[in-house]
mmCIF file of C-alpha atoms in Angstrom:
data_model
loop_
_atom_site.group_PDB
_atom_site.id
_atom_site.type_symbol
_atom_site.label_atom_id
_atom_site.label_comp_id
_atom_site.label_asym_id
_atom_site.label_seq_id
_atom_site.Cartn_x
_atom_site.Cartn_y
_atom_site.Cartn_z
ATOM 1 C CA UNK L 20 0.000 0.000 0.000
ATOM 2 C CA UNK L 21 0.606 3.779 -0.102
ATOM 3 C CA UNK L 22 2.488 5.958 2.572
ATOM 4 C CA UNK L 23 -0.793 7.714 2.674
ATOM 5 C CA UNK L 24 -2.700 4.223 3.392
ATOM 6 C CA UNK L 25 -2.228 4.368 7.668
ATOM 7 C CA UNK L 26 -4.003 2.520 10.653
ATOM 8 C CA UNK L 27 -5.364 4.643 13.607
ATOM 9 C CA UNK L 28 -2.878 4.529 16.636
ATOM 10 C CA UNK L 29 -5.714 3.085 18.933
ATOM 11 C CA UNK L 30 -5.367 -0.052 16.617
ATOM 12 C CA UNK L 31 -2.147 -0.930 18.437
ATOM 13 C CA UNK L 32 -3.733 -0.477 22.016
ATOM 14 C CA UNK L 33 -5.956 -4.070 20.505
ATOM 15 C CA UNK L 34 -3.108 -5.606 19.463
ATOM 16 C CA UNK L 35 -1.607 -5.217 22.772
ATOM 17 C CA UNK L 36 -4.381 -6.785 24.065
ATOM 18 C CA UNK L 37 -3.635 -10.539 21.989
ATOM 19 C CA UNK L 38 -2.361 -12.355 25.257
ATOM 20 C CA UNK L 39 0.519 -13.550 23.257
ATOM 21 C CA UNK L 40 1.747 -10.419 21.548
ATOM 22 C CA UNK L 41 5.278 -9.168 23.933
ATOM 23 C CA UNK L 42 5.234 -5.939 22.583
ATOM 24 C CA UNK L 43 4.233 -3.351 19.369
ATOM 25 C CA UNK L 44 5.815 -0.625 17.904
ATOM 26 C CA UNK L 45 4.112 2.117 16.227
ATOM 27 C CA UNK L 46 6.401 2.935 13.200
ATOM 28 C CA UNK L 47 5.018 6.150 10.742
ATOM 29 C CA UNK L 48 6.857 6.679 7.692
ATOM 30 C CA UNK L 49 6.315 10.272 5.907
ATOM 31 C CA UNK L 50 8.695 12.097 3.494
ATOM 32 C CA UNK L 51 10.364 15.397 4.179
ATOM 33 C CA UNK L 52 12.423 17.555 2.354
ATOM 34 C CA UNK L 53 15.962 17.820 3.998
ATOM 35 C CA UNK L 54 18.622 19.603 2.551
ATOM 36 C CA UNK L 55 16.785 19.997 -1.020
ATOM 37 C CA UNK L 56 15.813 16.260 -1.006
ATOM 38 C CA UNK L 57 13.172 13.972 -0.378
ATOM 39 C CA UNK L 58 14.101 11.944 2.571
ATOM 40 C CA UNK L 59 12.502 9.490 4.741
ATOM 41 C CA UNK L 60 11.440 10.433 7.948
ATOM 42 C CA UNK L 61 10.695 7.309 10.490
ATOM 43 C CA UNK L 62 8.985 8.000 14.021
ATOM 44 C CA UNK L 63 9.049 5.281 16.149
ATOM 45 C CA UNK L 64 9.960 3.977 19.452
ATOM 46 C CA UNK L 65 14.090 4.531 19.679
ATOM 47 C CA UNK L 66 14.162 2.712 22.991
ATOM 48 C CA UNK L 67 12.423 -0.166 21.678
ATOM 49 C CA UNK L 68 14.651 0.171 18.704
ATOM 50 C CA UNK L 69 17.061 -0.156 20.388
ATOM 51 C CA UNK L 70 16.320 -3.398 22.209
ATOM 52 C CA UNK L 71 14.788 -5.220 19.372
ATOM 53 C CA UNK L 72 16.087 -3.652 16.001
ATOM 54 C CA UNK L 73 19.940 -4.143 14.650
ATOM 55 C CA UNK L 74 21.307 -1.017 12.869
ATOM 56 C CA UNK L 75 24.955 -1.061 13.027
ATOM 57 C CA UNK L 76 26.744 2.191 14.268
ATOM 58 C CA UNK L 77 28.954 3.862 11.195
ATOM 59 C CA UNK L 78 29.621 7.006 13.616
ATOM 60 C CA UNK L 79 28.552 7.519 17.224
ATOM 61 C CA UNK L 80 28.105 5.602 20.360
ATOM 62 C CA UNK L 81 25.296 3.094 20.344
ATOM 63 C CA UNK L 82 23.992 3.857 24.130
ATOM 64 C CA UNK L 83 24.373 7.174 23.113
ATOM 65 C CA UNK L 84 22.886 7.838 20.308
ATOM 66 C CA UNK L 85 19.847 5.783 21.241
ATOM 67 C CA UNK L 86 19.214 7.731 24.435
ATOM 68 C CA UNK L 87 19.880 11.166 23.168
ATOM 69 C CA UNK L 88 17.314 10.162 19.966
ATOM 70 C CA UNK L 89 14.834 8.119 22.554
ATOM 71 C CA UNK L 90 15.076 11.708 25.048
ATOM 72 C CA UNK L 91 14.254 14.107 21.766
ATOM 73 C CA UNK L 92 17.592 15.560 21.885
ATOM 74 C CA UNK L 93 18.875 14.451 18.368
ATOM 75 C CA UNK L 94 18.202 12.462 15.198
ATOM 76 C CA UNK L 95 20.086 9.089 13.908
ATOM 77 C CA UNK L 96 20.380 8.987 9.987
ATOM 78 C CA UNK L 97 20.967 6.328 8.102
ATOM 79 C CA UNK L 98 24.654 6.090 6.240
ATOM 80 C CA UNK L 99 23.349 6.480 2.643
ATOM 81 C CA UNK L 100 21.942 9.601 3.749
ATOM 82 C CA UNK L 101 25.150 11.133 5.425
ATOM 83 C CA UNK L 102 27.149 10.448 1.980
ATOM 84 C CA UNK L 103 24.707 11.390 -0.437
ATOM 85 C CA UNK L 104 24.094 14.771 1.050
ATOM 86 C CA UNK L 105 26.976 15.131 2.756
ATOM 87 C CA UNK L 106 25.505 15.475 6.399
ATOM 88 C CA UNK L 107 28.147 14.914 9.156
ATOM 89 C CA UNK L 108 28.155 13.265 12.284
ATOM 90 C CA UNK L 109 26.831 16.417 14.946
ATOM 91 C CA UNK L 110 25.406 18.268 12.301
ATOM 92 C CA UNK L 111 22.114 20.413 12.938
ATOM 93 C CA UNK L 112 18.900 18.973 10.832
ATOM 94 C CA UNK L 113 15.872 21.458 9.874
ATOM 95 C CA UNK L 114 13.118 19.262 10.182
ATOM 96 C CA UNK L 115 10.116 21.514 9.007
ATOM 97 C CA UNK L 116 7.049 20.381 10.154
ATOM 98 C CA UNK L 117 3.831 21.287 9.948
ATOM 99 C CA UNK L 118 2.778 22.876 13.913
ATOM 100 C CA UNK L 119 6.580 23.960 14.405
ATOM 101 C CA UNK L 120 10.416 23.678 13.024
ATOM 102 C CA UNK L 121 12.587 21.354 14.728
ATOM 103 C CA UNK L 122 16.434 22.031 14.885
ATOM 104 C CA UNK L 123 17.719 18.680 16.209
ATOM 105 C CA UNK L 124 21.677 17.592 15.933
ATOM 106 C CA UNK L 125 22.777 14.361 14.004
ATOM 107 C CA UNK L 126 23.600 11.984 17.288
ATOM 108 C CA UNK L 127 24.104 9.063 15.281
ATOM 109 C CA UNK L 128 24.915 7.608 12.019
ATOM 110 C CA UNK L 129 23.896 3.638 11.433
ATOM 111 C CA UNK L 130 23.551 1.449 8.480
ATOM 112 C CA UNK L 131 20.077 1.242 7.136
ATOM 113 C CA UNK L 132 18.934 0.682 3.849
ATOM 114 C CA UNK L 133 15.065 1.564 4.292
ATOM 115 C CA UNK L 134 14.992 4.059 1.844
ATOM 116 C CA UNK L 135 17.849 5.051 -1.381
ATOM 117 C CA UNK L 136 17.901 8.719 -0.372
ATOM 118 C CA UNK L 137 18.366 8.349 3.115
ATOM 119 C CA UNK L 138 16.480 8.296 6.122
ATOM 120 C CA UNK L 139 15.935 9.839 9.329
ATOM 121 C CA UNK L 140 14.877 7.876 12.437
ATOM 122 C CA UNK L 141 13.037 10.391 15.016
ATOM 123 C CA UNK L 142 11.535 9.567 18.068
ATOM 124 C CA UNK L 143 7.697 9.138 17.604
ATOM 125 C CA UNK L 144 6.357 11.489 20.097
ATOM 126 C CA UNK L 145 8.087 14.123 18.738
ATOM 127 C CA UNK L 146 7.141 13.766 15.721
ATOM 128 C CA UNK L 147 3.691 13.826 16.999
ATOM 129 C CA UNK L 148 4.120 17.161 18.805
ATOM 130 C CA UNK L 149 5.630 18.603 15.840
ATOM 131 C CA UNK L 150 2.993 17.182 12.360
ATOM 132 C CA UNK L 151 0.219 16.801 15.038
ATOM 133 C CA UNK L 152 -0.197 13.292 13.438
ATOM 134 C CA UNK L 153 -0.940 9.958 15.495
ATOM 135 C CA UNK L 154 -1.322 7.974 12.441
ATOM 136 C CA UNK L 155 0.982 4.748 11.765
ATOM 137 C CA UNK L 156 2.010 3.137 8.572
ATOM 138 C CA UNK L 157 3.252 -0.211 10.418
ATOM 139 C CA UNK L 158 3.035 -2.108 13.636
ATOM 140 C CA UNK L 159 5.860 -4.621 14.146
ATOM 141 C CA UNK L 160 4.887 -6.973 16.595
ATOM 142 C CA UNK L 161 6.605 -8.970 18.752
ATOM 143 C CA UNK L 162 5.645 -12.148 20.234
ATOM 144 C CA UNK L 163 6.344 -13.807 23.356
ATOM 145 C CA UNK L 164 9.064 -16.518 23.381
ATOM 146 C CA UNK L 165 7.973 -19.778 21.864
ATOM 147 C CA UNK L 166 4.883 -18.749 20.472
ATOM 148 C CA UNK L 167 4.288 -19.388 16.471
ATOM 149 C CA UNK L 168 4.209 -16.876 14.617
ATOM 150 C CA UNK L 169 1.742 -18.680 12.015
ATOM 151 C CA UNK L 170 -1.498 -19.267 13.980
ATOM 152 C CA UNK L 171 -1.087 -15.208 15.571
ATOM 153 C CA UNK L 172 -1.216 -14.345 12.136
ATOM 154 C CA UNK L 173 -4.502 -15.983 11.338
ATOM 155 C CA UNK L 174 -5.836 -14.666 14.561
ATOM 156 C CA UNK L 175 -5.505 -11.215 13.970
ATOM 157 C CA UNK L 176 -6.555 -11.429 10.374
ATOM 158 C CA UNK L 177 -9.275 -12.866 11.315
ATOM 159 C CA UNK L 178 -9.959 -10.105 14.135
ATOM 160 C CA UNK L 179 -9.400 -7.314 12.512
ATOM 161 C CA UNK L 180 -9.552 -7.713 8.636
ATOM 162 C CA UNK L 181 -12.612 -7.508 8.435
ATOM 163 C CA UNK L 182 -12.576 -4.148 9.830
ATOM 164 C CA UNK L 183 -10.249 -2.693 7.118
ATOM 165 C CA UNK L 184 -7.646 -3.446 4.534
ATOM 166 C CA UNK L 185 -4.144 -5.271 5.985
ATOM 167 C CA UNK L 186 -1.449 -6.943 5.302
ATOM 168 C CA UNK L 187 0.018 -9.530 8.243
ATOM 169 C CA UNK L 188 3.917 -10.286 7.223
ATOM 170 C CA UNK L 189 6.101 -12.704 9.072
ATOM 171 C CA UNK L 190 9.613 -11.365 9.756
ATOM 172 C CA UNK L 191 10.613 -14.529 7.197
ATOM 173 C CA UNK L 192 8.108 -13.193 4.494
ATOM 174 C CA UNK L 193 9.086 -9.705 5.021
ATOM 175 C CA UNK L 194 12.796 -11.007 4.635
ATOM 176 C CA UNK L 195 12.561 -13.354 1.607
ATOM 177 C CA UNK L 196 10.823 -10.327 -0.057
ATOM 178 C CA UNK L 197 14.043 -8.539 0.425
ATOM 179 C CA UNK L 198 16.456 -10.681 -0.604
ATOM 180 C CA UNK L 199 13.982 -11.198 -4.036
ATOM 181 C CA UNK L 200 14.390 -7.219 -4.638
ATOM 182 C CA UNK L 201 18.174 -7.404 -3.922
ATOM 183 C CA UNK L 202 18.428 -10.590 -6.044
ATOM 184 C CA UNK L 203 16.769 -8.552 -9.158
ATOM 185 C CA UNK L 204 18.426 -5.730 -8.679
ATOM 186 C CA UNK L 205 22.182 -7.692 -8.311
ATOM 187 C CA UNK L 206 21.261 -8.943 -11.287
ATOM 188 C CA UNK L 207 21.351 -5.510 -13.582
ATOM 189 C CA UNK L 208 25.010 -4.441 -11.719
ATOM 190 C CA UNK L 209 26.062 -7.816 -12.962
ATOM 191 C CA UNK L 210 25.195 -7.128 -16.490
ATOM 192 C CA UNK L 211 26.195 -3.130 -15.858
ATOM 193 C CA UNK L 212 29.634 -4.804 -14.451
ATOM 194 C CA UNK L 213 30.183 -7.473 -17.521
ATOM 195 C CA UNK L 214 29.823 -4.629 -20.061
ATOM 196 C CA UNK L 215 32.595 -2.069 -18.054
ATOM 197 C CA UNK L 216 34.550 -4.976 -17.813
ATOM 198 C CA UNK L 217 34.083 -5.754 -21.826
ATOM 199 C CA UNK L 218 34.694 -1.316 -22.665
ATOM 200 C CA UNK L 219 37.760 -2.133 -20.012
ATOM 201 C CA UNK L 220 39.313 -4.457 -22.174
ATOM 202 C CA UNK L 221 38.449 -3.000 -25.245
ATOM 203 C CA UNK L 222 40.500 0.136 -24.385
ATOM 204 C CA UNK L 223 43.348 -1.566 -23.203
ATOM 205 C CA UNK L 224 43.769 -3.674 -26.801
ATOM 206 C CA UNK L 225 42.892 -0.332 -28.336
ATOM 207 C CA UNK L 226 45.897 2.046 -26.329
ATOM 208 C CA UNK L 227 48.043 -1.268 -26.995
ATOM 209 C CA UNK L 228 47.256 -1.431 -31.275
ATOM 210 C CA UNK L 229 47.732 2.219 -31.198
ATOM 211 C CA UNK L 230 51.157 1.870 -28.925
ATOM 212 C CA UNK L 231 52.330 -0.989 -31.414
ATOM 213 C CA UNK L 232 51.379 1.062 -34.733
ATOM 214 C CA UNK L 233 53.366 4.026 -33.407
ATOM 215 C CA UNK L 234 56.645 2.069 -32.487
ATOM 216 C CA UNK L 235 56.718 0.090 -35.522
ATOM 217 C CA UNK L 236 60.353 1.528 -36.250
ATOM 218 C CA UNK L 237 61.523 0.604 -33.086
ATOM 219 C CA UNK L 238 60.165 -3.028 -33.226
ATOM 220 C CA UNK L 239 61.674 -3.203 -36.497
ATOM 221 C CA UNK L 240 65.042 -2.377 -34.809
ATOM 222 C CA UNK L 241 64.859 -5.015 -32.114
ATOM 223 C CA UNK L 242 64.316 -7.383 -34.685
ATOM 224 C CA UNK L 243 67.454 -6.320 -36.989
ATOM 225 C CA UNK L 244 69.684 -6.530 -33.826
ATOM 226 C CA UNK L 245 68.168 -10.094 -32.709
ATOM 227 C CA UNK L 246 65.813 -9.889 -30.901
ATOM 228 C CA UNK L 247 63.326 -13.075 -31.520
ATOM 229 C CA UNK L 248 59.451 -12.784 -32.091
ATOM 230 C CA UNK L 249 59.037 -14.122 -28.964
ATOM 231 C CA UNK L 250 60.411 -12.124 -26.802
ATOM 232 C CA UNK L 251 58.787 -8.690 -28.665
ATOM 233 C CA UNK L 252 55.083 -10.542 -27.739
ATOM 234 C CA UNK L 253 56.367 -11.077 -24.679
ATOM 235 C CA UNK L 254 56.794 -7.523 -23.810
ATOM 236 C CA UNK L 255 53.904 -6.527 -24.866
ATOM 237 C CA UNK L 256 52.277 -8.280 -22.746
ATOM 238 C CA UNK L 257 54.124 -7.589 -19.900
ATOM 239 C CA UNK L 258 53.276 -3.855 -21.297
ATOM 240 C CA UNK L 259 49.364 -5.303 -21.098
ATOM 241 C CA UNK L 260 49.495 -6.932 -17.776
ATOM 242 C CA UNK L 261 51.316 -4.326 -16.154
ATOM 243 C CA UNK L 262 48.609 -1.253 -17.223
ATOM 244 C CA UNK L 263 46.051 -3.742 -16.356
ATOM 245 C CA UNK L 264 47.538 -3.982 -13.126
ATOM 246 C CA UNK L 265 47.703 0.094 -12.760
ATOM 247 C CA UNK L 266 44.129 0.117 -13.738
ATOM 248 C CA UNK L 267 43.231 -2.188 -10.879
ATOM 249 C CA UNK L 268 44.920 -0.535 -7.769
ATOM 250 C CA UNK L 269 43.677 2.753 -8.499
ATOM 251 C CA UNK L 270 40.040 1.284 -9.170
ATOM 252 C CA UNK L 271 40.450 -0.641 -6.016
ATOM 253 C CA UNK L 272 41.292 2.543 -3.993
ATOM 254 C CA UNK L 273 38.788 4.143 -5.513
ATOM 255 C CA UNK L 274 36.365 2.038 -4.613
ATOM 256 C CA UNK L 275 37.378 2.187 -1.110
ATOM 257 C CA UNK L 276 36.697 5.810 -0.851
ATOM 258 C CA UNK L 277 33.494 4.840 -1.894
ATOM 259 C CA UNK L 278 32.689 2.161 0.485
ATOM 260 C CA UNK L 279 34.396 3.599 3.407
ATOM 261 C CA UNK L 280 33.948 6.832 5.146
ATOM 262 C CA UNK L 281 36.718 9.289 4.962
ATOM 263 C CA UNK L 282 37.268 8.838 9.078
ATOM 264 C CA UNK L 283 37.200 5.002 8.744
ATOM 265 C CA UNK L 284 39.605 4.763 5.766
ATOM 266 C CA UNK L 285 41.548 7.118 7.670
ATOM 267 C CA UNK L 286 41.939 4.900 11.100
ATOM 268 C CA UNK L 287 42.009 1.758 9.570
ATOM 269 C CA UNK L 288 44.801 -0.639 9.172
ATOM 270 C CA UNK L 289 42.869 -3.199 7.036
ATOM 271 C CA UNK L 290 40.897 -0.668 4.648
ATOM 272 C CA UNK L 291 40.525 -3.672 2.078
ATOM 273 C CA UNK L 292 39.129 -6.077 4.589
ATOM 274 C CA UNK L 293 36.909 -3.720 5.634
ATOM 275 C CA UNK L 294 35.637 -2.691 2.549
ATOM 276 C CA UNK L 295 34.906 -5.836 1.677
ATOM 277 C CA UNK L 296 33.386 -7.295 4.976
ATOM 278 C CA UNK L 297 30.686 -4.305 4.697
ATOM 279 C CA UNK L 298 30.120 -5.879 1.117
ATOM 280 C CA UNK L 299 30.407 -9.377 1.968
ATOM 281 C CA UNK L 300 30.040 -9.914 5.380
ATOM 282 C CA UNK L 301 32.295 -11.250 7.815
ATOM 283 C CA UNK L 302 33.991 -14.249 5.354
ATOM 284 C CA UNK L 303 34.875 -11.182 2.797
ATOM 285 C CA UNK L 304 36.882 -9.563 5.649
ATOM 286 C CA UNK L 305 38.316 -12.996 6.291
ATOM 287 C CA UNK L 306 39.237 -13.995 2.757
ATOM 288 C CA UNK L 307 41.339 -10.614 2.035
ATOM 289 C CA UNK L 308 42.844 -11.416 4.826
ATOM 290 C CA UNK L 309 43.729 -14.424 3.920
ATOM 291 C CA UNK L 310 45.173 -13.695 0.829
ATOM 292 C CA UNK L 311 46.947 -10.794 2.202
ATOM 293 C CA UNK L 312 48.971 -13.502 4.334
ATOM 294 C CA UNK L 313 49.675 -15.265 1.083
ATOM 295 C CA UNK L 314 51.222 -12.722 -0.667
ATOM 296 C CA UNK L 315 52.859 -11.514 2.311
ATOM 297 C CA UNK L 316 54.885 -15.023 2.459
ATOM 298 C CA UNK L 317 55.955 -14.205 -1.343
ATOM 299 C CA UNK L 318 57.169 -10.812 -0.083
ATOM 300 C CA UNK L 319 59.169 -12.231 3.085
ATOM 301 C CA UNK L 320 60.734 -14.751 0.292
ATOM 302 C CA UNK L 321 61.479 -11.990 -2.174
ATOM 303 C CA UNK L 322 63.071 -9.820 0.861
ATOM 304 C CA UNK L 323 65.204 -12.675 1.827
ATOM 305 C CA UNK L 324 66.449 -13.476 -1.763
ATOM 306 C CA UNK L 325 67.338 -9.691 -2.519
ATOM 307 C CA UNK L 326 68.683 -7.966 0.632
ATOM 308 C CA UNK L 327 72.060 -10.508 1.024
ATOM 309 C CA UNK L 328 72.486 -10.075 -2.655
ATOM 310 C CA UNK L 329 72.832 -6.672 -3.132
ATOM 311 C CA UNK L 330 74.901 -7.109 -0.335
ATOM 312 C CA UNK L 331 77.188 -9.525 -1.655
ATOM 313 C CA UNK L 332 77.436 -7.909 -5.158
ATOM 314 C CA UNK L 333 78.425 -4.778 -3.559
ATOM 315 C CA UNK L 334 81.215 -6.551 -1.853
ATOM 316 C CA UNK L 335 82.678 -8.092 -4.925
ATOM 317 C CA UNK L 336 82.737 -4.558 -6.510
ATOM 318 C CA UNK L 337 84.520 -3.055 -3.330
ATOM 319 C CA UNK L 338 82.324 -1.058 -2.286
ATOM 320 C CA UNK L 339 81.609 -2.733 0.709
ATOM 321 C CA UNK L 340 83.688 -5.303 3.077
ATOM 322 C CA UNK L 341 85.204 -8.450 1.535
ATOM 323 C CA UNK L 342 82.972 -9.926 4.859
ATOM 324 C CA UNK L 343 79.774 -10.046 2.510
ATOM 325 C CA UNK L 344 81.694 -11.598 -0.017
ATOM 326 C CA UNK L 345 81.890 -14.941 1.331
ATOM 327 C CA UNK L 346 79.742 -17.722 0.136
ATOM 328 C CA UNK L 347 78.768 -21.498 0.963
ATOM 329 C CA UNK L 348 79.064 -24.285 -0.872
ATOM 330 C CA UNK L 349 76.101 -23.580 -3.080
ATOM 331 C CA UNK L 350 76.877 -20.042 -3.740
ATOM 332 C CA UNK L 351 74.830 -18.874 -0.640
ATOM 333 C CA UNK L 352 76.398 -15.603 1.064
ATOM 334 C CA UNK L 353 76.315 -16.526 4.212
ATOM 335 C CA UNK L 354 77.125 -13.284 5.691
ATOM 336 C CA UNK L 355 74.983 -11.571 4.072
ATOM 337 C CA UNK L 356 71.852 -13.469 4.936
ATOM 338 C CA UNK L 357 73.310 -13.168 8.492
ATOM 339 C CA UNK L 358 73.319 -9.511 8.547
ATOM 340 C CA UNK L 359 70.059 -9.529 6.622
ATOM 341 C CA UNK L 360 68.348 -11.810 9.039
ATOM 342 C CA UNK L 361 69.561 -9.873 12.041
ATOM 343 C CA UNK L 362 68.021 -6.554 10.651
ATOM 344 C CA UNK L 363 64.813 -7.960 9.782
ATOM 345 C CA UNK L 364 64.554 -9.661 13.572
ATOM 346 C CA UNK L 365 65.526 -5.932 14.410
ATOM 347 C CA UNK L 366 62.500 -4.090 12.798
ATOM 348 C CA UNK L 367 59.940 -7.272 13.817
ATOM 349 C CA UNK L 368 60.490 -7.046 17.434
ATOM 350 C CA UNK L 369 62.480 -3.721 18.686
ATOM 351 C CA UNK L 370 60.706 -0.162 19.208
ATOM 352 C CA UNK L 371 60.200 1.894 16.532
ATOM 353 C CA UNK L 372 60.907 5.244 18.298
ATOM 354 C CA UNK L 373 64.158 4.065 19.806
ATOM 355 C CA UNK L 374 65.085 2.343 16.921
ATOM 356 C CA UNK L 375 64.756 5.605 15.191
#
């Protein structure tokens, strides 16, 4: 139904009376403008929000924000909101209603997706000092533990749909519709994402034909001192992989400015593996980190084979000791991996700021 479709409040003093209904909240959904755009304004219960519902905090204390909201003192708005329009964590919010103007700060910021503008979660009694509306759009209803949701359901259709138009939803209905919505709409960024990645490629073969026509001299040359077919395809493919490669870190980092807020990208030490456990969820976070370990072991290895070799060919040039010059039986520097080693040990487990 319709925003404008709503349920007189004194229908949830009847659902309160269903022995086996816990609790109801009274949720009214109406849309403002705020800062030039339509958002979504909730009223509801913030204490009982805060007990039953799960919005994860992006900025603010939890406790906080939810007794500051619950008391009338502020507003908590959802994280879309905050980037789209650029509204900052303590920031002042004209709400304009229609019996007065309310000037409320931004206590909170938490992830909710109830709306793609953004939306603003108010306590519900002042919104109904302020639009002089007791009206409600939804009651969410919560049962006591171990009763079925299923038979409730029927009950209070059968009580009160007869009296005017409703629709009963189970949490799992109400869910599954969801996750239907998100599946169709997944599906169009995956076709959005398969042609970017085709117009990716195509401009990579095209800056490559156009970097091959214009050094057609020079490839000639390689070839008239010697230089094998082979090895001319196989730099320009290295010359593929390695724009590719460019391409990909700065798309990467600038998709983490888009994921992350500008304070959390700033204090984090795992930007990637948080970026990708808001997309993913927990396992996301946990396979980049994963594969950070992996190519951390290939880095240790590299470090290991390089350091005592620029070592040791420094020494055979003289510009070192003859000390890093000596090797094993298998052409090892020993030395040098000594010294090597040591340093490394050195910068694992020593200070920093007496080190320095």
């Amino acid at each position: 139904t319709a925003r404008s479709f709503t349920f007189p409040a004194s229908l949830g003093n009847e659902l309160k009376a269903v022995p086996v209904i816990a609790e109801v909240q009274y949720v009214r959904t109406v849309r403002i403008p705020v800062k030039n755009a339509p958002i979504m304004l909730i009223a509801v219960d913030i204490a009982s929000i805060g007990l039953h519902v799960t919005l994860p905090p992006v900025e603010g204390d939890k406790p906080t924000m939810f007794r500051e909201a619950g008391a009338g003192r502020g507003v908590i708005i959802s994280e879309n909101l905050a980037r789209l329009h650029n509204v900052s964590f303590g920031e002042v919010l004209e709400l304009a209603g229609p019996e007065e103007t309310l000037h409320l700060p931004v206590v909170g910021i938490v992830r909710d997706f109830s709306d793609q503008q953004g939306s603003v979660l108010i306590d519900r009694s002042v919104y109904v000092r302020a639009w002089r509306d007791e009206a409600v759009n939804v009651f969410r209803v919560y049962l006591n533990p171990g009763v079925a949701s299923a038979p409730v359901r029927q009950a209070i259709l059968d009580k009160f749909g007869s009296q005017q138009r409703l629709f009963v939803l189970t949490n799992t209905d109400v869910r599954d519709f969801i996750i239907r919505l998100t599946d169709q709409w997944f599906g169009l960024t995956y076709v959005q994402t398969a042609v970017a990645v085709l117009v990716a490629i195509l401009g990579i073969v095209n800056a490559l034909t156009v970097s091959i026509t214009d050094r057609r001299r020079e490839l000639g040359v390689l070839q008239a001192v010697g230089a094998l077919r082979n090895q001319i395809r196989h730099t320009i493919w290295m010359e593929a992989v390695t724009i590719g490669v460019i391409g990909l870190v700065l798309l990467v980092n600038l998709a983490l400015l888009r994921v992350l807020p500008m304070a959390e990208l700033a204090s984090s030490n795992l930007p990637l593996a948080n970026a990708a456990e808001r997309l993913l969820g927990p396992i996301g976070g946990q396979v980049i980190l994963v594969l950070a370990l992996i190519c951390s072991l290939g880095l240790v290895n590299t470090s290991i084979m390089c350091a005592p070799r620029v070592l040791y060919g420094l020494s055979r040039d003289a510009l070192l000791p003859p000390l890093f010059n000596q090797a094993g039986a298998n052409g090892t520097p020993t030395n040098a991996l000594a010294v090597t080693t040591i340093a490394s040990l050195l910068l694992v487990f020593a200070d920093f700021e007496r080190l320095l």
